Coordinates of N, CA and C in Angstrom, one line a residue:
X1 N 0.8 -1.2 0.0 CA 0.0 0.0 0.0 C 0.9 1.2 0.0
X2 N 0.7 2.1 -1.0 CA 1.6 3.3 -1.1 C 0.8 4.5 -0.6
X3 N 0.9 4.8 0.7 CA 0.2 5.9 1.2 C 0.6 7.2 0.5
X4 N -0.4 7.9 0.1 CA -0.1 9.2 -0.7 C -0.2 9.0 -2.2
X5 N 0.0 7.9 -2.7 CA -0.2 7.6 -4.1 C -0.9 6.2 -4.2
X6 N -2.2 6.2 -4.0 CA -2.9 4.9 -4.1 C -4.3 5.1 -4.7
X7 N -4.7 4.1 -5.4 CA -6.0 4.1 -6.0 C -6.7 2.8 -5.5
X8 N -7.7 3.0 -4.7 CA -8.4 1.9 -4.1 C -9.7 1.5 -4.9
X9 N -10.1 0.3 -4.8 CA -11.3 -0.1 -5.4 C -12.5 0.2 -4.6
X10 N -13.5 0.8 -5.2 CA -14.8 1.1 -4.5 C -15.6 -0.1 -4.4
X11 N -15.9 -0.5 -3.2 CA -16.5 -1.8 -3.0 C -18.0 -1.9 -3.3
X12 N -18.7 -0.7 -3.2 CA -20.1 -0.7 -3.4 C -20.6 0.7 -3.8
X13 N -21.8 0.7 -4.4 CA -22.4 2.0 -4.7 C -23.9 1.8 -4.4
X14 N -24.6 3.0 -4.3 CA -26.0 3.0 -4.0 C -26.8 2.5 -5.2
X15 N -27.9 1.7 -5.0 CA -28.8 1.3 -6.1 C -29.4 2.6 -6.8
X16 N -29.6 2.4 -8.1 CA -30.0 3.5 -8.9 C -31.4 4.1 -8.4
X17 N -32.3 3.2 -8.0 CA -33.6 3.6 -7.6 C -33.5 4.4 -6.3
X18 N -32.6 4.1 -5.5 CA -32.4 4.9 -4.3 C -31.9 6.3 -4.6
X19 N -30.9 6.4 -5.5 CA -30.4 7.7 -5.9 C -31.5 8.5 -6.6
X20 N -32.3 7.9 -7.4 CA -33.4 8.6 -8.1 C -34.4 9.2 -7.1
X21 N -34.6 8.4 -6.0 CA -35.6 8.9 -5.0 C -35.0 10.1 -4.2
X22 N -33.7 10.1 -4.0 CA -33.1 11.2 -3.3 C -33.1 12.5 -4.2
X23 N -33.2 12.3 -5.5 CA -33.2 13.5 -6.4 C -34.6 14.3 -6.2
X24 N -35.6 13.6 -5.6 CA -36.9 14.2 -5.5 C -37.1 14.9 -4.1
X25 N -36.1 14.9 -3.3 CA -36.2 15.4 -1.9 C -35.2 16.6 -1.7
X26 N -35.6 17.7 -1.2 CA -34.7 18.8 -1.0 C -33.6 18.5 0.0
X27 N -32.4 19.0 -0.2 CA -31.3 18.7 0.7 C -31.7 19.2 2.1
X28 N -32.4 20.2 2.3 CA -32.7 20.7 3.6 C -33.6 19.7 4.4
X29 N -34.5 19.0 3.7 CA -35.3 18.0 4.3 C -34.5 16.8 4.8
X30 N -33.5 16.4 3.9 CA -32.6 15.3 4.3 C -31.7 15.7 5.5
X31 N -31.2 17.0 5.5 CA -30.4 17.5 6.6 C -31.2 17.5 7.9
X32 N -32.5 17.9 7.8 CA -33.3 17.9 9.0 C -33.5 16.4 9.5
X33 N -33.6 15.5 8.6 CA -33.8 14.1 9.0 C -32.5 13.5 9.5
X34 N -31.4 14.1 9.3 CA -30.1 13.7 9.9 C -29.8 14.5 11.2
X35 N -30.8 15.2 11.7 CA -30.7 15.9 13.0 C -29.8 17.1 12.8
X36 N -29.6 17.6 11.6 CA -28.8 18.9 11.3 C -27.4 18.8 11.9
X37 N -26.9 17.6 11.9 CA -25.6 17.4 12.5 C -24.5 17.3 11.4
X38 N -24.8 17.3 10.2 CA -23.9 17.0 9.1 C -24.0 18.1 8.0
X39 N -22.9 18.6 7.6 CA -22.9 19.6 6.5 C -21.5 19.7 5.9
X40 N -21.4 20.1 4.6 CA -20.1 20.3 4.0 C -19.6 21.8 4.2
X41 N -20.5 22.5 4.9 CA -20.1 23.9 5.2 C -20.7 24.9 4.2
X42 N -20.8 26.1 4.6 CA -21.4 27.1 3.8 C -20.5 27.7 2.6
X43 N -19.2 27.3 2.7 CA -18.3 27.8 1.6 C -18.5 27.1 0.3
X44 N -19.0 25.9 0.4 CA -19.2 25.1 -0.9 C -20.5 25.6 -1.5
X45 N -20.4 26.3 -2.6 CA -21.5 26.9 -3.3 C -21.7 26.4 -4.7
X46 N -22.9 26.5 -5.2 CA -23.1 26.0 -6.6 C -22.4 26.9 -7.6
X47 N -21.7 26.3 -8.5 CA -21.0 27.0 -9.6 C -21.7 26.8 -10.9
X48 N -22.8 26.0 -11.0 CA -23.6 25.8 -12.2 C -24.8 26.8 -12.1
X49 N -25.5 26.7 -13.2 CA -26.7 27.7 -13.3 C -27.8 27.4 -12.3
X50 N -28.2 26.1 -12.3 CA -29.3 25.7 -11.4 C -29.5 24.2 -11.4
X51 N -30.3 23.7 -10.5 CA -30.5 22.3 -10.5 C -29.9 21.6 -9.4
X52 N -30.3 20.3 -9.1 CA -29.9 19.5 -8.0 C -29.1 18.3 -8.6
X53 N -28.5 17.6 -7.6 CA -27.7 16.4 -8.0 C -27.9 15.3 -7.0
X54 N -27.6 14.1 -7.4 CA -27.6 13.0 -6.5 C -26.8 11.9 -7.2
X55 N -25.9 11.2 -6.4 CA -25.2 10.1 -7.0 C -24.2 9.5 -6.0
X56 N -23.6 8.4 -6.4 CA -22.6 7.7 -5.6 C -21.3 8.4 -5.6
X57 N -20.7 8.5 -4.4 CA -19.4 9.3 -4.3 C -18.3 8.5 -4.8
X58 N -17.5 9.1 -5.6 CA -16.1 8.7 -6.0 C -15.2 9.7 -5.3
X59 N -14.5 9.3 -4.3 CA -13.8 10.2 -3.5 C -12.3 10.4 -3.9
X60 N -11.8 11.6 -3.7 CA -10.4 12.0 -4.0 C -9.8 12.8 -2.9
X61 N -8.7 12.4 -2.4 CA -8.0 13.2 -1.4 C -6.7 13.7 -2.2
X62 N -6.7 15.1 -2.2 CA -5.6 15.7 -3.1 C -4.8 16.7 -2.2
X63 N -3.6 16.9 -2.6 CA -2.8 18.0 -2.1 C -3.4 19.3 -2.5
X64 N -3.5 20.3 -1.7 CA -4.0 21.6 -2.1 C -3.3 22.1 -3.3
X65 N -4.1 22.5 -4.3 CA -3.6 23.0 -5.6 C -3.1 22.0 -6.6
X66 N -3.2 20.7 -6.3 CA -2.7 19.7 -7.2 C -3.9 18.8 -7.7
X67 N -4.0 18.5 -9.0 CA -5.1 17.7 -9.5 C -4.8 16.4 -10.2
X68 N -3.6 15.9 -9.9 CA -3.2 14.7 -10.6 C -4.1 13.5 -10.4
X69 N -4.5 13.2 -9.1 CA -5.4 12.2 -8.8 C -6.8 12.5 -9.2
X70 N -7.2 13.8 -9.2 CA -8.5 14.2 -9.6 C -8.6 13.9 -11.1
X71 N -7.6 14.2 -11.9 CA -7.6 13.8 -13.3 C -7.9 12.3 -13.5
X72 N -7.2 11.5 -12.7 CA -7.4 10.1 -12.8 C -8.8 9.6 -12.4
X73 N -9.3 10.3 -11.4 CA -10.7 9.9 -11.0 C -11.7 10.1 -12.1
X74 N -11.6 11.1 -12.9 CA -12.5 11.3 -14.0 C -12.4 10.1 -15.0
X75 N -11.1 9.6 -15.2 CA -10.9 8.5 -16.1 C -11.6 7.2 -15.5
X76 N -11.7 7.1 -14.2 CA -12.2 5.9 -13.6 C -13.7 6.0 -13.3
X77 N -14.3 7.2 -13.4 CA -15.7 7.4 -13.0 C -16.6 6.6 -13.9
X78 N -17.7 6.1 -13.2 CA -18.8 5.4 -13.8 C -19.9 6.5 -14.1
X79 N -20.7 6.2 -15.1 CA -21.8 7.2 -15.3 C -22.7 7.3 -14.1
X80 N -23.0 8.6 -13.8 CA -23.8 8.9 -12.6 C -23.1 9.1 -11.3
X81 N -21.7 9.0 -11.3 CA -20.9 9.2 -10.2 C -20.9 10.7 -9.8
X82 N -20.7 11.0 -8.5 CA -20.4 12.3 -8.1 C -18.9 12.3 -7.6
X83 N -18.1 13.1 -8.2 CA -16.7 13.1 -7.8 C -16.5 14.1 -6.7
X84 N -16.0 13.6 -5.5 CA -15.9 14.5 -4.3 C -14.4 14.6 -4.0
X85 N -13.9 15.9 -4.0 CA -12.5 16.1 -3.8 C -12.2 16.9 -2.5
X86 N -11.4 16.3 -1.7 CA -11.0 17.0 -0.5 C -9.6 17.5 -0.8
X87 N -9.5 18.8 -1.0 CA -8.2 19.5 -1.3 C -7.9 20.5 -0.2
X88 N -8.4 20.3 1.0 CA -8.1 21.2 2.1 C -8.8 22.5 2.1
X89 N -9.6 22.8 1.1 CA -10.3 24.1 1.1 C -9.5 25.2 0.5
X90 N -8.2 25.0 0.1 CA -7.4 26.0 -0.4 C -7.9 26.5 -1.8
X91 N -8.0 27.8 -2.0 CA -8.5 28.3 -3.3 C -7.4 29.1 -4.0
X92 N -6.2 28.9 -3.7 CA -5.1 29.6 -4.5 C -5.0 29.2 -5.9
X93 N -5.1 27.9 -6.1 CA -5.1 27.3 -7.5 C -6.3 26.6 -7.8
X94 N -6.9 26.7 -9.0 CA -8.0 26.0 -9.4 C -7.7 24.5 -9.7
X95 N -8.6 23.6 -9.3 CA -8.3 22.2 -9.5 C -8.9 21.7 -10.8
X96 N -9.8 22.4 -11.3 CA -10.4 22.0 -12.6 C -10.9 23.2 -13.4
X97 N -11.1 23.0 -14.7 CA -11.6 24.0 -15.5 C -12.4 23.4 -16.7
X98 N -12.4 24.1 -17.8 CA -13.3 23.7 -18.9 C -12.9 22.4 -19.5
X99 N -11.6 22.1 -19.7 CA -11.2 20.9 -20.3 C -11.6 19.7 -19.5
X100 N -11.3 19.7 -18.2 CA -11.7 18.6 -17.4 C -13.2 18.4 -17.3
X101 N -13.9 19.6 -17.3 CA -15.4 19.5 -17.3 C -15.9 18.8 -18.6
X102 N -15.3 19.2 -19.7 CA -15.8 18.5 -21.0 C -15.5 17.0 -21.0
X103 N -14.4 16.6 -20.4 CA -14.1 15.2 -20.4 C -15.0 14.5 -19.4
X104 N -15.3 15.1 -18.3 CA -16.2 14.5 -17.3 C -17.6 14.3 -17.9
X105 N -18.1 15.3 -18.7 CA -19.4 15.1 -19.3 C -19.4 14.0 -20.2
X106 N -18.3 13.8 -21.0 CA -18.2 12.6 -21.9 C -18.2 11.3 -21.1
X107 N -17.7 11.3 -19.9 CA -17.6 10.1 -19.1 C -18.9 9.9 -18.3
X108 N -19.9 10.8 -18.4 CA -21.1 10.6 -17.7 C -21.1 11.0 -16.2
X109 N -20.1 11.7 -15.8 CA -20.1 12.2 -14.4 C -21.3 13.1 -14.1
X110 N -22.0 12.8 -13.0 CA -23.2 13.5 -12.7 C -23.0 14.8 -11.9
X111 N -21.8 15.0 -11.3 CA -21.6 16.2 -10.6 C -20.3 16.2 -9.9
X112 N -19.9 17.4 -9.3 CA -18.7 17.5 -8.6 C -18.9 18.2 -7.2
X113 N -18.1 17.8 -6.2 CA -18.0 18.5 -5.0 C -16.5 18.7 -4.8
X114 N -16.1 20.0 -4.7 CA -14.7 20.3 -4.7 C -14.4 21.2 -3.6
X115 N -13.7 20.7 -2.6 CA -13.2 21.6 -1.5 C -11.9 22.3 -1.9
X116 N -12.1 23.2 -2.8 CA -11.0 23.9 -3.5 C -11.6 24.8 -4.5
X117 N -10.8 25.3 -5.5 CA -11.3 26.3 -6.4 C -11.4 25.6 -7.8
X118 N -12.2 26.3 -8.7 CA -12.3 26.0 -10.1 C -12.0 27.2 -10.9
X119 N -11.9 27.1 -12.2 CA -11.8 28.2 -13.1 C -12.7 27.9 -14.4
X120 N -12.7 28.9 -15.3 CA -13.5 28.8 -16.5 C -15.0 28.7 -16.1
X121 N -15.4 29.5 -15.2 CA -16.7 29.4 -14.6 C -17.8 29.5 -15.6
X122 N -17.7 30.3 -16.7 CA -18.7 30.4 -17.7 C -19.1 29.0 -18.3
X123 N -18.1 28.2 -18.4 CA -18.3 26.8 -18.9 C -19.2 26.0 -18.0
X124 N -19.0 26.2 -16.7 CA -19.8 25.5 -15.7 C -21.3 26.0 -15.8
X125 N -21.4 27.3 -15.9 CA -22.8 27.8 -16.0 C -23.5 27.3 -17.3
X126 N -22.7 27.4 -18.4 CA -23.3 27.0 -19.7 C -23.7 25.5 -19.8
X127 N -22.8 24.6 -19.3 CA -23.1 23.2 -19.4 C -24.1 22.8 -18.3
X128 N -24.0 23.5 -17.2 CA -25.0 23.3 -16.1 C -24.8 21.9 -15.4
X129 N -23.6 21.4 -15.5 CA -23.3 20.1 -14.7 C -23.2 20.5 -13.3
X130 N -24.0 19.9 -12.4 CA -23.9 20.3 -11.0 C -22.5 20.3 -10.4
X131 N -22.1 21.4 -10.0 CA -20.7 21.6 -9.4 C -20.7 22.5 -8.2
X132 N -20.2 22.0 -7.1 CA -20.1 22.8 -5.9 C -18.6 22.9 -5.5
X133 N -18.2 24.2 -5.3 CA -16.8 24.4 -5.0 C -16.6 25.5 -4.0
X134 N -15.4 25.6 -3.4 CA -15.2 26.6 -2.4 C -14.8 27.9 -2.9
X135 N -14.4 28.0 -4.2 CA -14.0 29.3 -4.7 C -13.6 29.2 -6.2
X136 N -13.1 30.4 -6.7 CA -12.7 30.5 -8.1 C -11.3 31.1 -8.1
X137 N -10.5 30.6 -9.0 CA -9.2 31.2 -9.2 C -8.7 30.9 -10.6
X138 N -8.2 32.0 -11.3 CA -7.7 31.8 -12.7 C -6.3 31.0 -12.7
X139 N -5.7 30.9 -11.5 CA -4.4 30.2 -11.4 C -4.6 28.7 -11.5
X140 N -3.9 28.1 -12.5 CA -4.1 26.7 -12.7 C -3.4 25.8 -11.7
X141 N -3.7 24.4 -11.8 CA -3.2 23.5 -10.8 C -1.8 22.9 -11.1
X142 N -1.2 22.3 -10.1 CA 0.0 21.5 -10.3 C -0.5 20.0 -10.6
X143 N 0.4 19.2 -11.2 CA 0.0 17.9 -11.5 C 1.1 16.9 -11.1
X144 N 1.4 16.9 -9.8 CA 2.5 16.1 -9.3 C 2.1 15.1 -8.3
X145 N 0.9 15.3 -7.7 CA 0.5 14.5 -6.5 C 1.1 15.1 -5.2
X146 N 0.9 14.4 -4.1 CA 0.3 13.1 -4.0 C -1.2 13.2 -4.0
X147 N -1.9 12.0 -3.9 CA -3.3 12.0 -3.9 C -3.8 10.6 -3.8
X148 N -5.0 10.4 -3.4 CA -5.6 9.1 -3.2 C -7.0 9.0 -3.7
X149 N -7.4 7.9 -4.3 CA -8.8 7.7 -4.8 C -9.5 6.6 -4.1
X150 N -10.8 6.9 -3.8 CA -11.7 5.9 -3.1 C -11.1 5.6 -1.7
X151 N -10.8 6.6 -1.0 CA -10.5 6.5 0.4 C -11.5 7.4 1.2
X152 N -11.7 7.2 2.5 CA -12.6 8.1 3.3 C -12.0 9.5 3.3
X153 N -12.8 10.5 3.1 CA -12.4 11.9 3.2 C -13.3 12.6 4.1
X154 N -12.9 13.8 4.4 CA -13.8 14.7 5.3 C -13.7 16.1 4.8
X155 N -14.9 16.7 4.7 CA -15.0 18.2 4.3 C -15.7 18.9 5.4
X156 N -15.0 19.8 6.1 CA -15.6 20.5 7.2 C -16.3 19.6 8.2
X157 N -15.7 18.5 8.5 CA -16.3 17.6 9.4 C -17.3 16.6 8.9
X158 N -17.7 16.7 7.6 CA -18.6 15.8 7.0 C -17.8 14.7 6.4
X159 N -17.9 13.5 6.9 CA -17.2 12.3 6.4 C -17.9 11.7 5.2
X160 N -17.1 11.5 4.1 CA -17.7 10.8 2.9 C -16.9 9.6 2.6
X161 N -17.6 8.5 2.7 CA -17.0 7.2 2.3 C -17.3 6.9 0.8
X162 N -16.4 6.2 0.1 CA -16.6 5.9 -1.2 C -18.0 5.1 -1.4
X163 N -18.8 5.6 -2.3 CA -20.1 4.9 -2.5 C -21.2 5.5 -1.7
X164 N -21.0 6.4 -0.8 CA -22.0 7.2 -0.1 C -22.8 8.0 -1.1
X165 N -24.1 8.2 -0.7 CA -24.9 9.1 -1.6 C -24.6 10.5 -1.3
X166 N -24.3 11.3 -2.4 CA -24.0 12.7 -2.2 C -25.1 13.5 -3.0
X167 N -25.7 14.4 -2.3 CA -26.8 15.2 -2.9 C -26.4 16.7 -2.8
X168 N -27.0 17.5 -3.6 CA -26.8 18.9 -3.6 C -27.9 19.7 -4.3
X169 N -28.1 20.9 -3.8 CA -29.0 21.8 -4.5 C -28.6 23.2 -4.1
X170 N -29.5 24.2 -4.3 CA -29.1 25.6 -4.0 C -28.7 25.8 -2.6
X171 N -29.1 25.0 -1.7 CA -28.8 25.1 -0.3 C -27.5 24.6 0.1
X172 N -26.9 23.8 -0.7 CA -25.6 23.2 -0.4 C -25.5 21.7 -0.7
X173 N -24.5 21.1 0.0 CA -24.1 19.7 -0.3 C -24.2 18.9 1.0
X174 N -24.6 17.6 0.8 CA -24.8 16.7 2.0 C -24.4 15.3 1.5
X175 N -23.6 14.6 2.4 CA -23.3 13.2 2.1 C -24.2 12.3 3.0
X176 N -24.9 11.3 2.5 CA -25.7 10.4 3.2 C -25.0 9.1 3.3
X177 N -24.7 8.6 4.5 CA -24.1 7.3 4.7 C -24.9 6.2 4.0
X178 N -24.3 5.4 3.2 CA -25.0 4.4 2.5 C -25.7 3.4 3.4
X179 N -25.1 3.0 4.5 CA -25.8 2.1 5.4 C -27.1 2.6 6.0
X180 N -27.2 3.9 6.1 CA -28.4 4.5 6.7 C -29.3 5.2 5.6
X181 N -29.0 5.0 4.4 CA -29.6 5.8 3.3 C -31.1 5.6 3.2
X182 N -31.5 4.3 3.3 CA -32.9 4.0 3.1 C -33.8 4.6 4.3
X183 N -33.3 4.4 5.5 CA -34.0 4.9 6.7 C -34.1 6.5 6.6
X184 N -33.0 7.1 6.3 CA -33.0 8.6 6.2 C -33.9 9.0 5.1
X185 N -33.9 8.3 4.0 CA -34.8 8.7 2.9 C -36.3 8.7 3.3
X186 N -36.7 7.7 4.0 CA -38.1 7.6 4.5 C -38.4 8.8 5.4
X187 N -37.5 9.2 6.3 CA -37.8 10.3 7.1 C -37.8 11.6 6.3
X188 N -36.9 11.7 5.4 CA -36.9 12.9 4.5 C -38.1 13.1 3.7
X189 N -38.6 12.0 3.2 CA -39.8 12.0 2.4 C -41.0 12.4 3.2
X190 N -41.1 11.9 4.4 CA -42.2 12.3 5.4 C -42.1 13.8 5.7
X191 N -40.9 14.2 5.9 CA -40.7 15.7 6.2 C -41.1 16.5 5.1
X192 N -40.7 16.1 3.9 CA -41.1 16.9 2.7 C -42.6 16.9 2.5
X193 N -43.3 15.8 2.7 CA -44.7 15.7 2.6 C -45.4 16.6 3.6
X194 N -44.9 16.6 4.8 CA -45.5 17.5 5.9 C -45.3 19.0 5.5
X195 N -44.2 19.3 5.0 CA -43.9 20.7 4.6 C -44.8 21.1 3.4
X196 N -45.0 20.2 2.5 CA -45.9 20.5 1.4 C -47.3 20.7 1.8
X197 N -47.8 19.9 2.8 CA -49.1 20.2 3.4 C -49.2 21.5 4.1
X198 N -48.1 21.8 4.8 CA -48.1 23.1 5.5 C -48.1 24.3 4.6
X199 N -47.4 24.2 3.5 CA -47.5 25.3 2.5 C -48.9 25.4 1.9
X200 N -49.6 24.3 1.7 CA -50.9 24.3 1.2 C -51.8 25.0 2.2
X201 N -51.7 24.7 3.5 CA -52.5 25.3 4.5 C -52.2 26.8 4.6
X202 N -51.0 27.2 4.4 CA -50.7 28.6 4.5 C -51.4 29.4 3.3
X203 N -51.3 28.8 2.1 CA -52.0 29.4 1.0 C -53.5 29.5 1.2
X204 N -54.1 28.6 2.0 CA -55.5 28.6 2.2 C -55.9 29.3 3.5
X205 N -54.9 30.0 4.2 CA -55.1 30.7 5.4 C -55.4 29.8 6.6
X206 N -55.0 28.6 6.6 CA -55.3 27.6 7.7 C -54.0 27.3 8.5
X207 N -53.0 28.1 8.4 CA -51.8 27.7 9.1 C -51.9 27.8 10.6
X208 N -51.6 26.7 11.3 CA -51.7 26.6 12.8 C -50.4 27.1 13.4
X209 N -50.5 28.2 14.1 CA -49.3 28.8 14.7 C -49.3 28.6 16.2
X210 N -50.1 27.7 16.8 CA -50.2 27.6 18.2 C -48.9 27.0 18.8
X211 N -48.1 26.4 18.0 CA -46.9 25.8 18.5 C -45.9 26.9 19.0
X212 N -46.0 28.1 18.4 CA -45.1 29.2 18.8 C -45.3 29.6 20.3
X213 N -46.6 29.9 20.6 CA -46.9 30.3 22.0 C -46.7 29.1 22.9
X214 N -46.9 27.9 22.5 CA -46.7 26.7 23.4 C -45.2 26.6 23.7
X215 N -44.4 26.9 22.7 CA -42.9 26.8 22.9 C -42.4 27.9 23.9
X216 N -43.0 29.1 23.7 CA -42.6 30.2 24.6 C -43.1 30.0 26.0
X217 N -44.3 29.5 26.2 CA -44.8 29.2 27.5 C -44.0 28.1 28.2
X218 N -43.5 27.1 27.4 CA -42.7 26.0 28.0 C -41.4 26.6 28.5
X219 N -41.0 27.7 28.0 CA -39.7 28.3 28.4 C -39.9 29.4 29.4
X220 N -41.1 29.6 29.9 CA -41.3 30.5 30.9 C -41.6 32.0 30.4
X221 N -41.9 32.1 29.2 CA -42.2 33.5 28.6 C -43.6 33.9 28.9
X222 N -43.8 35.1 29.5 CA -45.1 35.6 29.7 C -45.6 36.3 28.4
X223 N -46.7 35.8 28.0 CA -47.3 36.4 26.7 C -48.2 37.5 27.0
X224 N -48.3 38.5 26.2 CA -49.2 39.7 26.4 C -50.6 39.3 26.2

């Protein structure tokens, strides 16, 4: 095992039907169903025009500013994969741009999560492949390594195992542990249905706000 220069085999991925189901649920509802304990941080923002993503994680651990293993990850990607890159959050050098984006689209990559910078932003907006990154820099990357593929990584405390379900929308990015994905999905779907009913009640003037006063009274607040 060559620590620092290793490419591991991904042992499992999420079933396609499970990934498709996650595409129908807002990230915020999934986050609430995971007790709001997990997040990739507010610095990872959408770099594409619009839209959400969901897919199995192909993970990359990279030296800040270097994209050698990131390049290889695109070569290895399966259609529908989300490539997740932990590059330490450094935004001095961009880790990918238009050329890598074009190759990833040819490979069928479904999206990117990059704890680092990108460049050629107009291409990301035009192609609209879901891409979340920590910043933008015109300065290109180095291609020397080290780096590792399909190893556990962490972005702002959010651990991503190879094959975990990674989702993203305008609110940000979230990794769902594969072992708990079905249970979390059921809770997120129930949460989404409840909020949909609440929105309908609001539109009809039937919104029940009694919980606000109840919460205040439970905390000893005297109401006027």
